[in-house]
PDB file of C-alpha atoms in Angstrom:
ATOM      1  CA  UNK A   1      28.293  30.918  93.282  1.00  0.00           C
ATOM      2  CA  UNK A   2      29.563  30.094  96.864  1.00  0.00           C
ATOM      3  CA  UNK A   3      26.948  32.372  99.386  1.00  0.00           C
ATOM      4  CA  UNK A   4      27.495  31.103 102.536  1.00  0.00           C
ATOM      5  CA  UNK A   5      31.652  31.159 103.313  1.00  0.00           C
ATOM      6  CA  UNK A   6      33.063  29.500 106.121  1.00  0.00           C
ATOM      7  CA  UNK A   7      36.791  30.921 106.633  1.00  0.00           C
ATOM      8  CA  UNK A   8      38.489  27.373 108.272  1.00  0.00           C
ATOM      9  CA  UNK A   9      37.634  23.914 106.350  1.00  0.00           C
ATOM     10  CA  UNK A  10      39.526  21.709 109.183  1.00  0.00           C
ATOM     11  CA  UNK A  11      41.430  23.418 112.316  1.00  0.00           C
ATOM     12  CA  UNK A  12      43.199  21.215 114.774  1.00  0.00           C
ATOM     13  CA  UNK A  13      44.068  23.368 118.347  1.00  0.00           C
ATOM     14  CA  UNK A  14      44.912  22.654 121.902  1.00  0.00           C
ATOM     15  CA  UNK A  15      42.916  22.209 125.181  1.00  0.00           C
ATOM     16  CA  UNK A  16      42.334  25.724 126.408  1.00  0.00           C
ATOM     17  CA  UNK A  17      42.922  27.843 123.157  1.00  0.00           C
ATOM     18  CA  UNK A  18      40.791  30.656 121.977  1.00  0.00           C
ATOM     19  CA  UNK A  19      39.422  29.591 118.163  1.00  0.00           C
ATOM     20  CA  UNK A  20      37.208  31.956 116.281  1.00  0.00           C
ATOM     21  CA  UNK A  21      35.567  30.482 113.574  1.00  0.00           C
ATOM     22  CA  UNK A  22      34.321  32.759 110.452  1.00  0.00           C
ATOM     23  CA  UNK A  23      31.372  33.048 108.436  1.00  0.00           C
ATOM     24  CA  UNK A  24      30.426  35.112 105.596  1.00  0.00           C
ATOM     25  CA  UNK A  25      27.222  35.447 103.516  1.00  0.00           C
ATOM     26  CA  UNK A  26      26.692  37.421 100.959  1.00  0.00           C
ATOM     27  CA  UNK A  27      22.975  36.892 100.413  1.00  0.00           C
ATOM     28  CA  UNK A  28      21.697  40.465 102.451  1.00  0.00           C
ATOM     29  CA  UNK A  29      19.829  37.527 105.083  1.00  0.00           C
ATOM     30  CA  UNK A  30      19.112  38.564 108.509  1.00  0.00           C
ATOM     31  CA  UNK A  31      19.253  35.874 110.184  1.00  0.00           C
ATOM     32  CA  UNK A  32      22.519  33.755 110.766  1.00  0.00           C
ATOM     33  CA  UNK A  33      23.039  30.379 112.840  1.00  0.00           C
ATOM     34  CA  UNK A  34      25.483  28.107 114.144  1.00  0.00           C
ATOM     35  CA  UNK A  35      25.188  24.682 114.439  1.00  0.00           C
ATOM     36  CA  UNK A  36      27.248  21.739 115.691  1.00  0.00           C
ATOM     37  CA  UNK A  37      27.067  18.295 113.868  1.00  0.00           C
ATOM     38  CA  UNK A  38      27.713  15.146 115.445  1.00  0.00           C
ATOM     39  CA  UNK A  39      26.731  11.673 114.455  1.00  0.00           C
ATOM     40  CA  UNK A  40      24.010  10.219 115.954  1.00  0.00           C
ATOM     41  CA  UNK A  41      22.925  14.103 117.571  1.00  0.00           C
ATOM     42  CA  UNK A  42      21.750  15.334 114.538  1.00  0.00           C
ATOM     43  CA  UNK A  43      22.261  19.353 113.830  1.00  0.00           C
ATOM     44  CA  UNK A  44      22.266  21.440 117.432  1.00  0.00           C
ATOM     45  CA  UNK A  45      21.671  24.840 116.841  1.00  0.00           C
ATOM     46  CA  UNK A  46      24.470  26.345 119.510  1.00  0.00           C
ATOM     47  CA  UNK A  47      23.655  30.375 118.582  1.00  0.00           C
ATOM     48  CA  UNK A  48      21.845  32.419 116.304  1.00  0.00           C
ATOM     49  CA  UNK A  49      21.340  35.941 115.561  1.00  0.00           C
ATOM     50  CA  UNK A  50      18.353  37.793 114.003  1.00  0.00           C
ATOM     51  CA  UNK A  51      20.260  41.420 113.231  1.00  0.00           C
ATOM     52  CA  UNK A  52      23.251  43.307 113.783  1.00  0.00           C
ATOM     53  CA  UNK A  53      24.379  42.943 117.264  1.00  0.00           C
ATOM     54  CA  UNK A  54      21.835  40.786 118.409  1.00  0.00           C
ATOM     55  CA  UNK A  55      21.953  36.892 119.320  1.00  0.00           C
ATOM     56  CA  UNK A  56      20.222  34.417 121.102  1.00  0.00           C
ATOM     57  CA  UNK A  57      21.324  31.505 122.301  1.00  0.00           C
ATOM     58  CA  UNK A  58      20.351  28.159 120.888  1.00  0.00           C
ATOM     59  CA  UNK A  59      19.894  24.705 122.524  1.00  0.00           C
ATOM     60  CA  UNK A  60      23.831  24.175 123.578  1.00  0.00           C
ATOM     61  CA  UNK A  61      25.105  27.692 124.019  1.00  0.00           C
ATOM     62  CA  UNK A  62      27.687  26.810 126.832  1.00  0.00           C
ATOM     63  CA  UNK A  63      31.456  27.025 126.259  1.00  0.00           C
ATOM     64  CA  UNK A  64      30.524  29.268 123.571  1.00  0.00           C
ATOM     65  CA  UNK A  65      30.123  32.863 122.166  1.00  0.00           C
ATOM     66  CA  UNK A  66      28.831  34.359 119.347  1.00  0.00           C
ATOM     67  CA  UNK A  67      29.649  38.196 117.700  1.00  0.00           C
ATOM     68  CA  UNK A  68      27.603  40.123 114.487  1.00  0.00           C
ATOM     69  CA  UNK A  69      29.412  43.406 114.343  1.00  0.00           C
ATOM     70  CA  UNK A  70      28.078  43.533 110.255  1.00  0.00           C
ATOM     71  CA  UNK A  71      25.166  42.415 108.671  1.00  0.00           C
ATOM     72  CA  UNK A  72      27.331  39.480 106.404  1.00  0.00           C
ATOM     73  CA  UNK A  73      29.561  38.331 108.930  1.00  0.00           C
ATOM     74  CA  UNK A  74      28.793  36.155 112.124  1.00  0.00           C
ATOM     75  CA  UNK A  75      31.884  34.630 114.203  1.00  0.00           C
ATOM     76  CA  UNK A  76      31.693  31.863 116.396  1.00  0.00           C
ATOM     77  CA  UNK A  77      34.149  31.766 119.439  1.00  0.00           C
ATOM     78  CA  UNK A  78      35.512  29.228 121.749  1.00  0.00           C
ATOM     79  CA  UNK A  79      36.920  31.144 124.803  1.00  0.00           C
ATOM     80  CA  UNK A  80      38.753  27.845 126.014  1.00  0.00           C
ATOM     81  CA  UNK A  81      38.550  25.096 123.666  1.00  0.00           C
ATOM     82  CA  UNK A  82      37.720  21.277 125.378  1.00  0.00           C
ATOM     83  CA  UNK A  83      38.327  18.450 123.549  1.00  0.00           C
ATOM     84  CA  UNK A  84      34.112  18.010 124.086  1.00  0.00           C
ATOM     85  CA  UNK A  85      33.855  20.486 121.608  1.00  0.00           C
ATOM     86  CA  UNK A  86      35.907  18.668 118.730  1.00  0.00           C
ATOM     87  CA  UNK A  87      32.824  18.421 115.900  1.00  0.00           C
ATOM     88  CA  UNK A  88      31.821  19.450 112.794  1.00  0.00           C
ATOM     89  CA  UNK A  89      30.592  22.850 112.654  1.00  0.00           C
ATOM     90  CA  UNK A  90      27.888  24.756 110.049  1.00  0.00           C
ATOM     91  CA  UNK A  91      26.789  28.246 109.603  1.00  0.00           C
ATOM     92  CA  UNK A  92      23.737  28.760 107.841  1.00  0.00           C
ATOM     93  CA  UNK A  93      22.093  32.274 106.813  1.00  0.00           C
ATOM     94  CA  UNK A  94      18.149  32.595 106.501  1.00  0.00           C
ATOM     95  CA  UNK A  95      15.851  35.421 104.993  1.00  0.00           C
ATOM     96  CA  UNK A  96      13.324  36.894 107.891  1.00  0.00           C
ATOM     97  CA  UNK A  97      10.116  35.689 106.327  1.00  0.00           C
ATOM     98  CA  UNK A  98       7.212  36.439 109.220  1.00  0.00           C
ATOM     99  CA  UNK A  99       5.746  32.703 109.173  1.00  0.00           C
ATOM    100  CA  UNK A 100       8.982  31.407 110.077  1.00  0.00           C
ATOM    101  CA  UNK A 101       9.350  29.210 107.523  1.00  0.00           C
ATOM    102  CA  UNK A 102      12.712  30.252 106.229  1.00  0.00           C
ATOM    103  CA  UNK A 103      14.949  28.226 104.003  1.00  0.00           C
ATOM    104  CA  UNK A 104      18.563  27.694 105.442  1.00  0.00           C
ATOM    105  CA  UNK A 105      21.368  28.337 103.194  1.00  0.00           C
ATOM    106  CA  UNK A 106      24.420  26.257 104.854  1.00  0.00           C
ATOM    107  CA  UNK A 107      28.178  26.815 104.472  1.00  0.00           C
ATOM    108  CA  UNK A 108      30.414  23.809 103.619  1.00  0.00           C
ATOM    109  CA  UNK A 109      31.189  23.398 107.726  1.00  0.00           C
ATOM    110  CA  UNK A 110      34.503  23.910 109.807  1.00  0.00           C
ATOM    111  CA  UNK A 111      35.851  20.873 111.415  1.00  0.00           C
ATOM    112  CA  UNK A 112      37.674  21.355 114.250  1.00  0.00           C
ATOM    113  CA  UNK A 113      39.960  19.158 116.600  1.00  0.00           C
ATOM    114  CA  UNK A 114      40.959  19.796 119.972  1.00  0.00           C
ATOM    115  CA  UNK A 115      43.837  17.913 121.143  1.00  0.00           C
TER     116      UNK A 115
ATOM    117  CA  UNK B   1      11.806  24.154 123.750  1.00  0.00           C
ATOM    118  CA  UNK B   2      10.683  22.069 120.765  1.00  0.00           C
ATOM    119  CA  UNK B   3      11.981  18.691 120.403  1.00  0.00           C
ATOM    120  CA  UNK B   4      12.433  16.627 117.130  1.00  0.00           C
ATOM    121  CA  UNK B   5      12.781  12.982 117.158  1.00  0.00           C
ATOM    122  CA  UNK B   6      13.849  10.952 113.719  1.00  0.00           C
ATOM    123  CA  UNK B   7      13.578   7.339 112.793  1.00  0.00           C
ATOM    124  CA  UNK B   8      15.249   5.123 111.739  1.00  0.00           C
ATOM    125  CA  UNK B   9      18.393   6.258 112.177  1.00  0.00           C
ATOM    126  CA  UNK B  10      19.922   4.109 109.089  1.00  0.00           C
ATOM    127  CA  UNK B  11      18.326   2.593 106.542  1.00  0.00           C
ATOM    128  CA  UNK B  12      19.113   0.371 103.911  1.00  0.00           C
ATOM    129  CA  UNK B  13      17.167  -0.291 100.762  1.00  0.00           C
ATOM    130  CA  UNK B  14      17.481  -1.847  97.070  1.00  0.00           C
ATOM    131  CA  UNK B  15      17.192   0.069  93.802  1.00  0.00           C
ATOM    132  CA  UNK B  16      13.849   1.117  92.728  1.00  0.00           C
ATOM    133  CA  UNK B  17      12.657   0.295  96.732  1.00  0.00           C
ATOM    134  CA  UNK B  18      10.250   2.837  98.629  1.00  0.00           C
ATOM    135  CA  UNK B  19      12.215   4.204 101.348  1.00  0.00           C
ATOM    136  CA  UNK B  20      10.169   6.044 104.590  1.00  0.00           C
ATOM    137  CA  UNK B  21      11.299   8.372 107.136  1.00  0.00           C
ATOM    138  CA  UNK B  22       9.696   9.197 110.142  1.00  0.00           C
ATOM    139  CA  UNK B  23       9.981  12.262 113.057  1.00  0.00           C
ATOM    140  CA  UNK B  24       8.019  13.554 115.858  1.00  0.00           C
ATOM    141  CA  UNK B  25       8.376  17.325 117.025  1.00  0.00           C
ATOM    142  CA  UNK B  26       6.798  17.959 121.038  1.00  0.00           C
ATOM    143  CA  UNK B  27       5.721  21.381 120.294  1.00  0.00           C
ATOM    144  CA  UNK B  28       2.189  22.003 119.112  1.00  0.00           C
ATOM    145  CA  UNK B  29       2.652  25.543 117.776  1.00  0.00           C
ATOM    146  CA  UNK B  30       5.532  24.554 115.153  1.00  0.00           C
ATOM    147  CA  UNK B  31       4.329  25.134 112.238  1.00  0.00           C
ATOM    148  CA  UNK B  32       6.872  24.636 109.571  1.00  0.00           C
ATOM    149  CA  UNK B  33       8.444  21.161 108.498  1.00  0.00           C
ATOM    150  CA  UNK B  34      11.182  21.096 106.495  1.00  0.00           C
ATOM    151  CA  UNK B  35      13.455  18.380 105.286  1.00  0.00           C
ATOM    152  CA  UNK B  36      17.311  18.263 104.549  1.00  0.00           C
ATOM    153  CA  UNK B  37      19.536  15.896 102.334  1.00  0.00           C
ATOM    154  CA  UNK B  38      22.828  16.326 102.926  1.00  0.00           C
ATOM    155  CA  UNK B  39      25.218  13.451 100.383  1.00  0.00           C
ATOM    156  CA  UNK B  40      28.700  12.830 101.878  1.00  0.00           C
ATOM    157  CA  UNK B  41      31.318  15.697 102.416  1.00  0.00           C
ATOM    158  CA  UNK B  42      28.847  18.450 101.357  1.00  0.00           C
ATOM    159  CA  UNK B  43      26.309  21.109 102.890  1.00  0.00           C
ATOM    160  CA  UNK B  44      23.006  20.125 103.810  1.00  0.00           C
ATOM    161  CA  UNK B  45      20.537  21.274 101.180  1.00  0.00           C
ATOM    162  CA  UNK B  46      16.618  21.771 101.457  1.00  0.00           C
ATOM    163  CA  UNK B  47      15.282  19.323  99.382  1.00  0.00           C
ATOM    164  CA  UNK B  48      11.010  19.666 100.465  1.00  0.00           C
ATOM    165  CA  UNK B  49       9.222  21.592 103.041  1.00  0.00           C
ATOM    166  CA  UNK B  50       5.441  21.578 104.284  1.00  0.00           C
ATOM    167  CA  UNK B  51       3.413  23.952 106.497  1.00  0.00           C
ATOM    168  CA  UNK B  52       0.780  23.115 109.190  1.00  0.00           C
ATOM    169  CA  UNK B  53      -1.489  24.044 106.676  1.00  0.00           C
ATOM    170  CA  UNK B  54      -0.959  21.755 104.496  1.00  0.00           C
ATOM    171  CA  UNK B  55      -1.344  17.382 105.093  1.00  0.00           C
ATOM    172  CA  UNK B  56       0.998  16.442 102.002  1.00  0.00           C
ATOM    173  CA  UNK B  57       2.994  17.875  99.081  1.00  0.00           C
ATOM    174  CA  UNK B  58       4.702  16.049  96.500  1.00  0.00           C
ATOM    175  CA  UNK B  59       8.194  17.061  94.519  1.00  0.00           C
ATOM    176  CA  UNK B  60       8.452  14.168  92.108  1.00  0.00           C
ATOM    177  CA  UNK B  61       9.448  11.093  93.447  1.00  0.00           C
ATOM    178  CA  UNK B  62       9.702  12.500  97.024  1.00  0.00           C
ATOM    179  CA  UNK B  63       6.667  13.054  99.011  1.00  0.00           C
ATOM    180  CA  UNK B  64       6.256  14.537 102.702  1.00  0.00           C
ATOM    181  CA  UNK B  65       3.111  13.729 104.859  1.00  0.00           C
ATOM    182  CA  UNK B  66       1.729  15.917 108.448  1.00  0.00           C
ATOM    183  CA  UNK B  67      -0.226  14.656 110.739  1.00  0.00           C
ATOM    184  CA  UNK B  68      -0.418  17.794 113.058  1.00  0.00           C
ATOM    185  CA  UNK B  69      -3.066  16.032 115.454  1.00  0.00           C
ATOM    186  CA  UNK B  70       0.046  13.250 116.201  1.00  0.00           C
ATOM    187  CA  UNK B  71       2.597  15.801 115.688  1.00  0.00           C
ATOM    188  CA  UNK B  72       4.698  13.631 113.071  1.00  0.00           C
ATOM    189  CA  UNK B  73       5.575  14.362 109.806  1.00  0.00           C
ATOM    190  CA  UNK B  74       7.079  11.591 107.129  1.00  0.00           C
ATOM    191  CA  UNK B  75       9.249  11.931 103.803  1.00  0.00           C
ATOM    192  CA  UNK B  76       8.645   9.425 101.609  1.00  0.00           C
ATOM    193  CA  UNK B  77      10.657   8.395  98.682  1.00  0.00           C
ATOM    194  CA  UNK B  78       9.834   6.283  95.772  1.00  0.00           C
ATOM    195  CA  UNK B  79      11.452   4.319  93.109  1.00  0.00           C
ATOM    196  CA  UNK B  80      15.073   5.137  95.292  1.00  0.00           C
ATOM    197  CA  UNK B  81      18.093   5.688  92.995  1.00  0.00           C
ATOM    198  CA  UNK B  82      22.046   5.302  94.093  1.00  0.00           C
ATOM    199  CA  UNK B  83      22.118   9.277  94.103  1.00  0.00           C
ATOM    200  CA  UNK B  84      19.187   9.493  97.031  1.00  0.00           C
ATOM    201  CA  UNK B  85      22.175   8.156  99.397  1.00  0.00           C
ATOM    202  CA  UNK B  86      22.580  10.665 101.846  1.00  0.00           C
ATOM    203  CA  UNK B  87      21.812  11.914 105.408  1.00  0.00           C
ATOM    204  CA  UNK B  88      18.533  13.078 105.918  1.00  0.00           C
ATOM    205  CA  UNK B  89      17.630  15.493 108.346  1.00  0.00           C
ATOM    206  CA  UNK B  90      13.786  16.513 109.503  1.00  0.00           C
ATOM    207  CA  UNK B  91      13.130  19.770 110.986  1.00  0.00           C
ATOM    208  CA  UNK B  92      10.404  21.574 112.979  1.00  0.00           C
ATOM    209  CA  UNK B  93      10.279  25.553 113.913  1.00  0.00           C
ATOM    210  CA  UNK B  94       7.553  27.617 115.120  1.00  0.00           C
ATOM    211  CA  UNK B  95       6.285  31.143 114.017  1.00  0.00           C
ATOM    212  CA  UNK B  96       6.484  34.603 115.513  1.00  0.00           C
ATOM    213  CA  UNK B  97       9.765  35.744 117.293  1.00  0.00           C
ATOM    214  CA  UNK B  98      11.143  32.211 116.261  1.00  0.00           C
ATOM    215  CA  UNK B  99      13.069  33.955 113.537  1.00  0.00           C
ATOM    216  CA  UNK B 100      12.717  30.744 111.706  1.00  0.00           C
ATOM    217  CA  UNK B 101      15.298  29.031 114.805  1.00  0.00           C
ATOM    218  CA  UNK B 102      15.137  25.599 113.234  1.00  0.00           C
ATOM    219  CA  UNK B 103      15.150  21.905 115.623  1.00  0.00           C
ATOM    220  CA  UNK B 104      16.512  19.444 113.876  1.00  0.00           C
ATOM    221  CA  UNK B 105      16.432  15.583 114.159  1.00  0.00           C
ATOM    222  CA  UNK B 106      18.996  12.869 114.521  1.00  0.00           C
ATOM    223  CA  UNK B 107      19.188  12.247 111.088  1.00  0.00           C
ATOM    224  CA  UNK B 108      18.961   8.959 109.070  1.00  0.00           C
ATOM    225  CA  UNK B 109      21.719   7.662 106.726  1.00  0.00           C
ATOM    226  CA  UNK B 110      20.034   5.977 104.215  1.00  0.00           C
ATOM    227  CA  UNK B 111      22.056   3.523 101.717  1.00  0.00           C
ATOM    228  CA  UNK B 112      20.399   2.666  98.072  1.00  0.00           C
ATOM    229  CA  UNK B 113      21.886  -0.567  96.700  1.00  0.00           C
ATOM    230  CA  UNK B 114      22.432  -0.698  93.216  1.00  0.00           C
TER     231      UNK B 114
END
């Protein structure tokens, strides 16, 4: 029943490593996010992508990077991990509905720790 | 860009207590307001949503209010049970090329006493 898959439940890594985190859906959605969760912040969307091959960037895109090579899989990637970015983070897949109001489907998130 | 503001940011109530949520968004041409309940340790789920269309819509014992002219929206729950102990998360996008890119609030932990 799982739709959204997120390939890394915790990850612990050191100051300047690459991480890629994974995400799978397996809904046929167009749209895929990214968003960090920290208490107190709320949800910040960091990326998001609205096809194949295309991304935006969200509110806090900086110190990251985003790839959609295939329709079901969007990767989120840390080119030099801070210890800033230790969080909780949550993919989410959406259909394209024109008025926008599209109902996010969320993974079970990827915590990561950098040391 | 839009910006969403939630209050309070925890909130503590007794069993069978009304329990109210409040958020502002800053831009005028959102025009989709969803809310999300996410319990401890698992995803955030959508739980009620309302359009600008629309001033209030019901789901039981949860209710969500607009006011588009004050640009704050409200969830309202009633007769609160253990199980409505969660996060709660408000959340404001806009139409067109927004691809439904969703702001969300702070959040508010709310805690039902038994």
């Amino acid at each position: 029943d799982v739709k959204v898959t997120q390939s890394s439940r915790y990850l612990v890594k050191r100051t300047g490593e690459k991480v890629f985190l994974e995400c799978v859906q397996d809904m046929d959605h167009e749209n895929m996010f990214w968003y960090r969760q920290d208490p107190g912040l709320g949800l910040r969307l960091i990326y998001f992508s609205y096809d194949v091959k295309m991304k935006e960037k969200g509110d806090i895109p900086e110190g990251y990077s985003v790839s959609r090579e295939k329709k079901e899989r969007f990767s989120l990637i840390l080119e030099s991990a801070s210890t800033n970015q230790t969080s909780m983070y949550l993919c989410a897949s959406s259909e394209q509905v024109p008025s926008g109001a599209n109902v996010l489907t969320f993974g079970a998130g990827s915590r990561l720790t950098v040391l | 860009g839009e910006n969403v503001e939630q209050h309070p940011s925890t909130l503590s109530v007794q069993e069978g207590d009304s329990a109210v949520i409040k958020c502002t968004y800053s831009d005028s041409a959102s025009n989709y307001f969803p809310w999300y309940k996410q319990e401890l340790g698992k995803r955030p789920q959508l739980i009620i949503d309302i359009r600008s269309n629309v001033g209030e819509k019901k789901d039981q014992r949860i209710a969500v209010t607009l006011n588009k002219t004050a640009k704050h929206f409200s969830l309202h729950i009633t007769e609160t049970q253990p199980e409505d102990s969660a996060v709660y998360f408000c959340a404001a996008s806009g139409g067109g090329t927004s691809y439904g890119k969703l702001t969300f609030g702070q959040g508010t932990i709310l805690t039902v006493h038994p």
